[in-house]
Short mmCIF file of C-alpha atoms and ligand atoms in Angstrom, two decimals:
data_model
loop_
_atom_site.label_atom_id
_atom_site.label_comp_id
_atom_site.label_asym_id
_atom_site.label_seq_id
_atom_site.Cartn_x
_atom_site.Cartn_y
_atom_site.Cartn_z
CA MET D 981 0.00 0.00 0.00
CA LYS D 982 1.61 3.27 -1.11
CA THR D 983 -0.45 5.59 1.04
CA SER D 984 -3.51 5.31 3.26
CA PHE D 985 -6.02 7.36 5.19
CA GLY D 986 -7.20 4.21 6.95
CA SER D 987 -5.35 4.69 10.23
CA ASP D 988 -2.45 6.54 11.74
CA ASN D 989 -1.17 3.03 12.43
CA HIS D 990 -0.81 2.45 8.69
CA SER D 991 2.23 4.68 8.65
CA GLY D 992 5.61 3.22 9.49
CA VAL D 993 8.16 4.08 12.13
CA HIS D 994 9.78 7.50 12.22
CA PRO D 995 13.41 7.21 11.01
CA LYS D 996 14.71 8.79 14.24
CA VAL D 997 12.89 6.15 16.29
CA LEU D 998 14.23 3.41 14.07
CA LYS D 999 17.74 4.81 14.43
CA ALA D 1000 17.32 4.86 18.22
CA LEU D 1001 16.43 1.17 18.11
CA GLU D 1002 19.57 0.43 16.14
CA ASP D 1003 21.68 2.50 18.53
CA ALA D 1004 20.20 0.66 21.50
CA ASN D 1005 21.12 -2.63 19.90
CA GLN D 1006 24.67 -2.53 21.23
CA GLY D 1007 26.10 -4.83 23.81
CA TYR D 1008 24.37 -6.11 26.89
CA CYS D 1009 21.78 -4.51 29.09
CA LEU D 1010 19.70 -5.52 32.06
CA SER D 1011 16.13 -6.51 31.24
CA TYR D 1012 12.64 -5.98 32.70
CA GLU D 1013 13.01 -2.21 33.04
CA GLU D 1014 16.13 -2.46 35.14
CA ASP D 1015 18.17 -1.07 32.24
CA GLU D 1016 19.61 2.43 31.88
CA TYR D 1017 17.30 3.28 28.95
CA SER D 1018 14.21 2.60 31.06
CA ALA D 1019 15.64 4.60 33.96
CA GLN D 1020 16.31 7.51 31.63
CA ALA D 1021 12.86 7.33 30.02
CA GLY D 1022 11.34 7.17 33.52
CA ARG D 1023 13.12 10.43 34.35
CA VAL D 1024 11.74 12.09 31.21
CA PHE D 1025 8.20 10.96 32.08
CA LYS D 1026 8.68 12.37 35.59
CA SER D 1027 9.83 15.67 34.11
CA PHE D 1028 6.48 15.85 32.31
CA PHE D 1029 4.20 14.50 35.02
CA GLY D 1030 5.99 15.15 38.30
CA ASP D 1031 7.92 13.07 40.82
CA GLN D 1032 4.81 11.37 42.12
CA SER D 1033 4.09 9.77 38.74
CA ARG D 1034 4.89 6.14 38.05
CA VAL D 1035 5.44 4.76 34.56
CA TYR D 1036 5.31 1.19 33.26
CA PHE D 1037 5.70 -0.07 29.70
CA VAL D 1038 3.33 -2.51 28.06
CA PHE D 1039 3.10 -3.88 24.52
CA ASN D 1040 0.09 -2.06 23.08
CA GLY D 1041 -2.73 0.39 23.66
CA THR D 1042 -5.33 -2.20 24.54
CA ALA D 1043 -3.06 -3.55 27.27
CA ALA D 1044 -2.42 -0.04 28.57
CA ASN D 1045 -6.14 0.59 28.89
CA VAL D 1046 -6.99 -2.80 30.33
CA LEU D 1047 -4.19 -2.76 32.88
CA CYS D 1048 -4.95 0.80 33.99
CA LEU D 1049 -8.51 -0.29 34.59
CA GLN D 1050 -7.44 -3.49 36.30
CA ALA D 1051 -5.33 -1.49 38.72
CA LEU D 1052 -8.23 0.80 39.58
CA THR D 1053 -11.04 -1.70 40.00
CA ARG D 1054 -12.32 -4.91 41.49
CA PRO D 1055 -14.72 -7.20 39.62
CA HIS D 1056 -17.86 -5.83 41.26
CA HIS D 1057 -17.15 -2.35 39.89
CA SER D 1058 -18.36 -0.66 36.72
CA ILE D 1059 -16.51 1.49 34.21
CA ILE D 1060 -18.27 4.32 32.39
CA CYS D 1061 -17.15 5.37 28.91
CA ALA D 1062 -18.48 6.82 25.66
CA THR D 1063 -20.17 4.34 23.31
CA THR D 1064 -17.44 5.18 20.80
CA ALA D 1065 -14.60 4.40 23.24
CA HIS D 1066 -11.94 2.07 21.93
CA LEU D 1067 -12.17 0.10 25.15
CA HIS D 1068 -15.83 -0.59 24.44
CA GLN D 1069 -15.78 -0.97 20.64
CA ASP D 1070 -12.40 -2.34 19.72
CA GLU D 1071 -10.87 -4.35 22.53
CA CYS D 1072 -12.80 -7.56 22.01
CA GLY D 1073 -14.20 -7.47 25.53
CA ALA D 1074 -10.70 -7.53 27.06
CA PRO D 1075 -11.57 -4.86 29.66
CA GLU D 1076 -14.55 -6.95 30.81
CA ARG D 1077 -12.55 -10.18 30.75
CA PHE D 1078 -9.52 -8.92 32.64
CA THR D 1079 -11.27 -6.63 35.12
CA GLY D 1080 -14.52 -8.56 35.53
CA CYS D 1081 -16.24 -5.16 35.57
CA LYS D 1082 -19.41 -4.11 33.84
CA VAL D 1083 -18.79 -1.48 31.15
CA LEU D 1084 -21.51 1.16 30.97
CA THR D 1085 -21.71 3.44 27.95
CA ALA D 1086 -23.18 6.80 26.99
CA ASP D 1087 -23.98 8.12 23.51
CA THR D 1088 -22.24 11.43 23.00
CA GLY D 1089 -22.42 12.59 19.38
CA ASP D 1090 -18.86 13.94 19.41
CA GLY D 1091 -17.06 11.26 21.42
CA LYS D 1092 -16.74 13.48 24.51
CA LEU D 1093 -18.36 12.59 27.81
CA THR D 1094 -19.89 15.31 29.97
CA PRO D 1095 -21.20 15.04 33.55
CA ALA D 1096 -24.73 14.89 32.07
CA HIS D 1097 -23.84 11.69 30.21
CA ILE D 1098 -22.39 10.11 33.32
CA LYS D 1099 -24.89 11.07 36.01
CA PRO D 1100 -27.58 8.54 34.95
CA HIS D 1101 -25.00 5.80 35.66
CA LEU D 1102 -24.12 7.10 39.12
CA THR D 1103 -26.72 5.04 40.94
CA GLY D 1104 -26.82 2.06 43.23
CA PHE D 1105 -23.87 3.04 45.42
CA GLY D 1106 -23.82 0.75 48.41
CA PHE D 1107 -26.64 -1.39 47.00
CA GLN D 1108 -25.47 -5.00 46.98
CA HIS D 1109 -27.38 -5.92 43.80
CA HIS D 1110 -25.80 -3.20 41.69
CA SER D 1111 -22.30 -3.03 40.19
CA GLN D 1112 -20.47 -0.17 41.86
CA PRO D 1113 -19.40 2.71 39.56
CA LYS D 1114 -15.63 3.11 39.96
CA VAL D 1115 -13.99 4.55 36.85
CA ILE D 1116 -14.84 7.13 34.22
CA SER D 1117 -12.72 6.52 31.13
CA ILE D 1118 -12.24 9.16 28.45
CA SER D 1119 -10.12 9.22 25.30
CA GLN D 1120 -7.90 12.20 24.50
CA SER D 1121 -8.09 12.86 21.60
CA THR D 1122 -11.33 10.99 21.14
CA GLU D 1123 -12.09 8.28 18.62
CA LEU D 1124 -13.98 10.97 16.67
CA GLY D 1125 -10.97 13.29 16.52
CA THR D 1126 -12.30 15.78 19.06
CA VAL D 1127 -10.33 17.07 22.02
CA TYR D 1128 -11.34 17.74 25.63
CA THR D 1129 -10.29 21.08 27.16
CA PRO D 1130 -8.56 20.97 30.57
CA GLU D 1131 -11.71 22.50 32.11
CA GLU D 1132 -13.89 19.73 30.68
CA ILE D 1133 -11.52 17.11 32.06
CA LYS D 1134 -11.41 18.74 35.47
CA GLU D 1135 -15.20 18.68 35.63
CA LEU D 1136 -15.18 14.94 34.96
CA ALA D 1137 -12.37 14.36 37.45
CA ASP D 1138 -14.23 16.30 40.14
CA LEU D 1139 -17.38 14.34 39.44
CA ALA D 1140 -15.45 11.07 39.70
CA HIS D 1141 -13.63 12.02 42.89
CA ASN D 1142 -16.82 13.28 44.55
CA HIS D 1143 -18.17 9.76 44.10
CA ASN D 1144 -15.04 7.99 45.27
CA MET D 1145 -14.26 7.07 41.67
CA TYR D 1146 -11.25 7.49 39.37
CA LEU D 1147 -10.69 9.15 36.02
CA HIS D 1148 -8.78 7.15 33.43
CA MET D 1149 -7.58 8.66 30.16
CA ASP D 1150 -6.91 6.65 27.01
CA GLY D 1151 -4.13 8.73 25.53
CA SER D 1152 -3.31 6.63 22.52
CA ARG D 1153 -3.39 9.97 20.64
CA LEU D 1154 -2.33 12.18 23.54
CA ALA D 1155 0.30 13.93 21.41
CA ASN D 1156 -2.32 15.06 18.89
CA ALA D 1157 -4.41 16.50 21.72
CA ALA D 1158 -1.40 18.30 23.22
CA ALA D 1159 -0.55 19.74 19.82
CA PHE D 1160 -4.11 20.98 19.33
CA LEU D 1161 -4.38 22.46 22.83
CA ASP D 1162 -0.85 23.84 22.67
CA LEU D 1163 -0.37 22.77 26.26
CA PRO D 1164 2.05 20.51 28.14
CA PHE D 1165 0.75 17.01 28.85
CA SER D 1166 0.39 17.76 32.55
CA ALA D 1167 -2.06 20.62 31.95
CA PHE D 1168 -4.78 18.25 30.82
CA THR D 1169 -3.86 15.12 32.77
CA CYS D 1170 -2.38 15.07 36.27
CA ASP D 1171 -2.96 18.79 36.92
CA VAL D 1172 -6.70 18.47 36.36
CA GLY D 1173 -7.33 15.23 38.21
CA VAL D 1174 -6.63 12.34 35.82
CA ASP D 1175 -5.64 9.34 37.95
CA ALA D 1176 -4.36 6.87 35.37
CA LEU D 1177 -3.18 7.43 31.83
CA SER D 1178 -2.53 5.19 28.84
CA PHE D 1179 0.23 7.08 27.05
CA GLY D 1180 0.51 6.12 23.39
CA GLY D 1181 3.28 6.58 20.87
CA THR D 1182 2.67 3.95 18.21
CA LYS D 1183 0.20 6.08 16.24
CA ASN D 1184 2.65 8.95 16.16
CA GLY D 1185 5.88 7.41 14.93
CA MET D 1186 6.88 4.66 17.34
CA LEU D 1187 7.10 0.97 16.46
CA LEU D 1188 5.49 -0.57 19.50
CA GLY D 1189 5.15 -0.24 23.23
CA GLU D 1190 2.88 2.05 25.20
CA ALA D 1191 3.17 3.46 28.69
CA VAL D 1192 0.87 3.21 31.68
CA LEU D 1193 1.06 6.12 34.13
CA PHE D 1194 -0.33 6.57 37.62
CA PHE D 1195 -0.22 9.95 39.30
CA ASP D 1196 -0.69 8.70 42.84
CA PRO D 1197 1.86 6.01 43.78
CA LYS D 1198 -0.78 4.28 45.93
CA LEU D 1199 -2.65 3.34 42.76
CA SER D 1200 0.37 1.57 41.32
CA GLN D 1201 1.19 -0.43 44.44
CA ASP D 1202 0.44 -3.82 42.89
CA PHE D 1203 0.94 -2.88 39.29
CA LEU D 1204 4.17 -4.84 38.80
CA TYR D 1205 2.29 -8.02 39.58
CA VAL D 1206 -0.82 -7.05 37.63
CA ARG D 1207 1.32 -6.43 34.55
CA LYS D 1208 3.37 -9.62 34.87
CA GLN D 1209 0.31 -11.79 35.47
CA SER D 1210 -1.29 -10.22 32.41
CA MET D 1211 1.75 -11.17 30.31
CA GLN D 1212 2.63 -7.57 29.50
CA LEU D 1213 6.12 -7.44 31.02
CA PHE D 1214 8.59 -7.17 28.15
CA SER D 1215 12.04 -8.51 28.90
CA LYS D 1216 14.02 -6.41 26.40
CA SER D 1217 12.57 -3.22 27.79
CA ARG D 1218 15.45 -1.11 26.52
CA PHE D 1219 13.87 -1.22 23.06
CA VAL D 1220 10.61 0.39 24.23
CA ALA D 1221 12.43 2.91 26.42
CA ALA D 1222 14.86 3.84 23.62
CA GLN D 1223 11.91 4.60 21.35
CA TYR D 1224 10.37 6.90 23.94
CA LEU D 1225 13.70 8.65 24.42
CA ALA D 1226 13.89 9.35 20.69
CA TYR D 1227 10.22 10.32 20.65
CA PHE D 1228 10.77 12.95 23.34
CA LYS D 1229 14.16 14.19 22.11
CA ASN D 1230 13.86 17.68 20.62
CA ASP D 1231 10.06 17.29 20.80
CA LEU D 1232 9.83 14.82 17.93
CA TRP D 1233 6.44 13.77 19.34
CA LEU D 1234 5.16 17.33 18.97
CA GLU D 1235 6.56 17.84 15.50
CA ASN D 1236 4.90 14.60 14.37
CA ALA D 1237 1.55 15.37 15.98
CA GLN D 1238 1.50 18.96 14.72
CA HIS D 1239 2.14 17.70 11.22
CA ALA D 1240 -0.60 15.04 11.42
CA ASN D 1241 -3.09 17.60 12.76
CA ARG D 1242 -2.11 20.14 10.11
CA MET D 1243 -2.64 17.57 7.37
CA ALA D 1244 -6.11 16.73 8.70
CA ARG D 1245 -6.99 20.44 8.73
CA TYR D 1246 -5.63 20.81 5.19
CA LEU D 1247 -7.69 17.87 3.98
CA ALA D 1248 -10.85 19.10 5.71
CA ASP D 1249 -10.45 22.58 4.25
CA LYS D 1250 -10.01 21.18 0.76
CA VAL D 1251 -13.11 18.97 0.84
CA SER D 1252 -15.51 20.92 3.02
CA ASN D 1253 -16.98 22.98 0.16
CA LEU D 1254 -17.28 20.15 -2.33
CA PRO D 1255 -20.89 19.44 -3.31
CA GLY D 1256 -22.26 16.42 -1.44
CA VAL D 1257 -19.48 16.39 1.18
CA GLN D 1258 -20.34 17.19 4.76
CA ILE D 1259 -17.72 17.25 7.53
CA THR D 1260 -19.40 15.71 10.56
CA GLN D 1261 -16.98 16.34 13.43
CA LYS D 1262 -14.81 19.24 14.51
CA VAL D 1263 -11.34 18.67 13.10
CA GLU D 1264 -9.27 19.12 16.23
CA SER D 1265 -6.65 16.42 15.84
CA ASN D 1266 -5.60 14.11 13.02
CA ALA D 1267 -8.99 12.72 11.95
CA VAL D 1268 -11.52 13.92 9.42
CA PHE D 1269 -15.03 12.48 9.47
CA ALA D 1270 -17.29 13.15 6.50
CA ILE D 1271 -20.51 12.04 4.92
CA LEU D 1272 -20.43 11.68 1.15
CA PRO D 1273 -22.52 9.96 -1.50
CA LYS D 1274 -22.16 6.19 -1.38
CA PRO D 1275 -21.19 5.81 -5.08
CA ALA D 1276 -18.45 8.40 -4.53
CA TYR D 1277 -16.75 6.71 -1.59
CA GLN D 1278 -17.24 3.26 -3.09
CA GLN D 1279 -15.28 4.38 -6.13
CA LEU D 1280 -12.71 6.38 -4.15
CA VAL D 1281 -11.87 3.64 -1.70
CA LYS D 1282 -10.71 1.41 -4.58
CA LYS D 1283 -7.87 3.83 -5.19
CA HIS D 1284 -7.19 5.27 -1.72
CA PHE D 1285 -7.50 3.15 1.36
CA PHE D 1286 -9.81 4.40 4.15
CA TYR D 1287 -12.53 3.00 6.35
CA VAL D 1288 -16.26 3.52 6.10
CA TRP D 1289 -17.16 4.53 9.66
CA ASP D 1290 -20.91 4.09 9.36
CA GLU D 1291 -22.55 2.32 6.40
CA LEU D 1292 -25.99 3.52 7.44
CA THR D 1293 -25.12 7.22 7.35
CA ASP D 1294 -22.44 6.98 4.63
CA GLU D 1295 -19.85 8.43 6.98
CA VAL D 1296 -16.18 7.81 6.36
CA ARG D 1297 -13.05 8.39 8.45
CA TRP D 1298 -9.81 9.77 7.07
CA MET D 1299 -6.80 9.63 9.37
CA CYS D 1300 -3.59 11.57 8.87
CA SER D 1301 -0.27 10.72 10.43
CA PHE D 1302 3.25 12.06 10.92
CA ASN D 1303 4.16 11.14 7.36
CA THR D 1304 1.00 12.09 5.44
CA GLN D 1305 2.13 14.23 2.51
CA LYS D 1306 0.32 17.26 1.12
CA SER D 1307 0.84 15.93 -2.40
CA TYR D 1308 -1.04 12.78 -1.44
CA ILE D 1309 -3.92 14.81 -0.08
CA ASP D 1310 -3.99 16.87 -3.29
CA ALA D 1311 -4.16 13.73 -5.41
CA PHE D 1312 -6.82 12.26 -3.14
CA VAL D 1313 -8.98 15.38 -3.32
CA ASN D 1314 -8.67 15.45 -7.12
CA ASP D 1315 -9.89 11.88 -7.30
CA LEU D 1316 -12.69 12.69 -4.88
CA LYS D 1317 -13.78 15.61 -7.07
CA ASN D 1318 -13.90 13.30 -10.09
CA THR D 1319 -16.10 10.80 -8.27
CA LEU D 1320 -18.51 13.58 -7.36
CA LEU D 1321 -18.96 14.79 -10.97
C1 PLP W 256 -8.50 5.39 21.05
C2 PLP W 256 -7.61 4.20 20.98
N1 PLP W 256 -7.18 3.64 22.12
C3 PLP W 256 -6.35 2.60 22.12
C4 PLP W 256 -5.90 2.05 20.95
C5 PLP W 256 -4.88 0.96 21.08
O1 PLP W 256 -4.98 -0.09 20.28
P1 PLP W 256 -3.89 -1.24 20.13
O2 PLP W 256 -4.17 -2.22 21.19
O3 PLP W 256 -4.18 -1.74 18.77
O4 PLP W 256 -2.52 -0.66 20.26
C6 PLP W 256 -6.34 2.56 19.72
C7 PLP W 256 -5.94 1.96 18.45
O5 PLP W 256 -6.57 2.03 17.44
C8 PLP W 256 -7.23 3.67 19.74
O6 PLP W 256 -7.67 4.22 18.61
#
């Protein structure tokens, strides 16, 4: 496949990350995060999130979400998320299987939960027949490409904490949100009450490996064992840590995310006035959602890979990434125009 709007995961690895892997491939090193690369990466994470934060590497984003939730819950709890949440739609029931919790969802329209969506689920506290609400989980940026403001997150965190609950953030696209908000990570995570964070990198230029962060060390007390028992402890940890070090060096993460976001904006601007094309979500990160005539996207998708998001409404999703090129977007838009004639 030459190019694709299917997913930010369809892009490869950033050359600087790949080079860091090669550089790390020298000599011997301790394993299981006892190596110097992991120690160094841990220090960088602490510089972003503070000394109280704890970071652990896992293999992928699903594991980061599931293990965050596992650390925060017991099987009689429930987890509240948007209907569109990856953890509800795309994790094959892993959160339910590994936590034993009930997952409760709310329809949002734009992928963002508000207190009004959550309140109907905040019932049955102390009632033995009812699963006990314990975690609100949000995605930043959301699966629909929208981004929560720090104020919106704080409102959710306050709501959670007032009910003796936690706020988890699925940050598989955290960099895109930071780039859009033009804020440091801490301003919309630990500073506004997020308790546990899945910190992604794969969608923004890394090869593999995601990080789990807790902002109160008490929450991570048993995490070493939770992770090992869940088969997410990687022995050659230096190769995840080295990727993160390259990702953070000279703000590569930001450069990549800014580029991906800019490309999504460029694409949206180019198609928004085309007859029959309707952009359906605010373009705040690296995703463009649009409704277009079925014959048009059926023809277009033969030439340019992307996913149909909703067959019933003829809505498609176009994802940009750190290596999406303007020239590709131009060619894509030309072909789209021809299908609309
Ligand atoms: C919002 C969100 N969270 C988490 C993930 C992590 O998925 P994976 O387990 O494939 O790394 C993805 C990947 O598509 C995602 O879009």
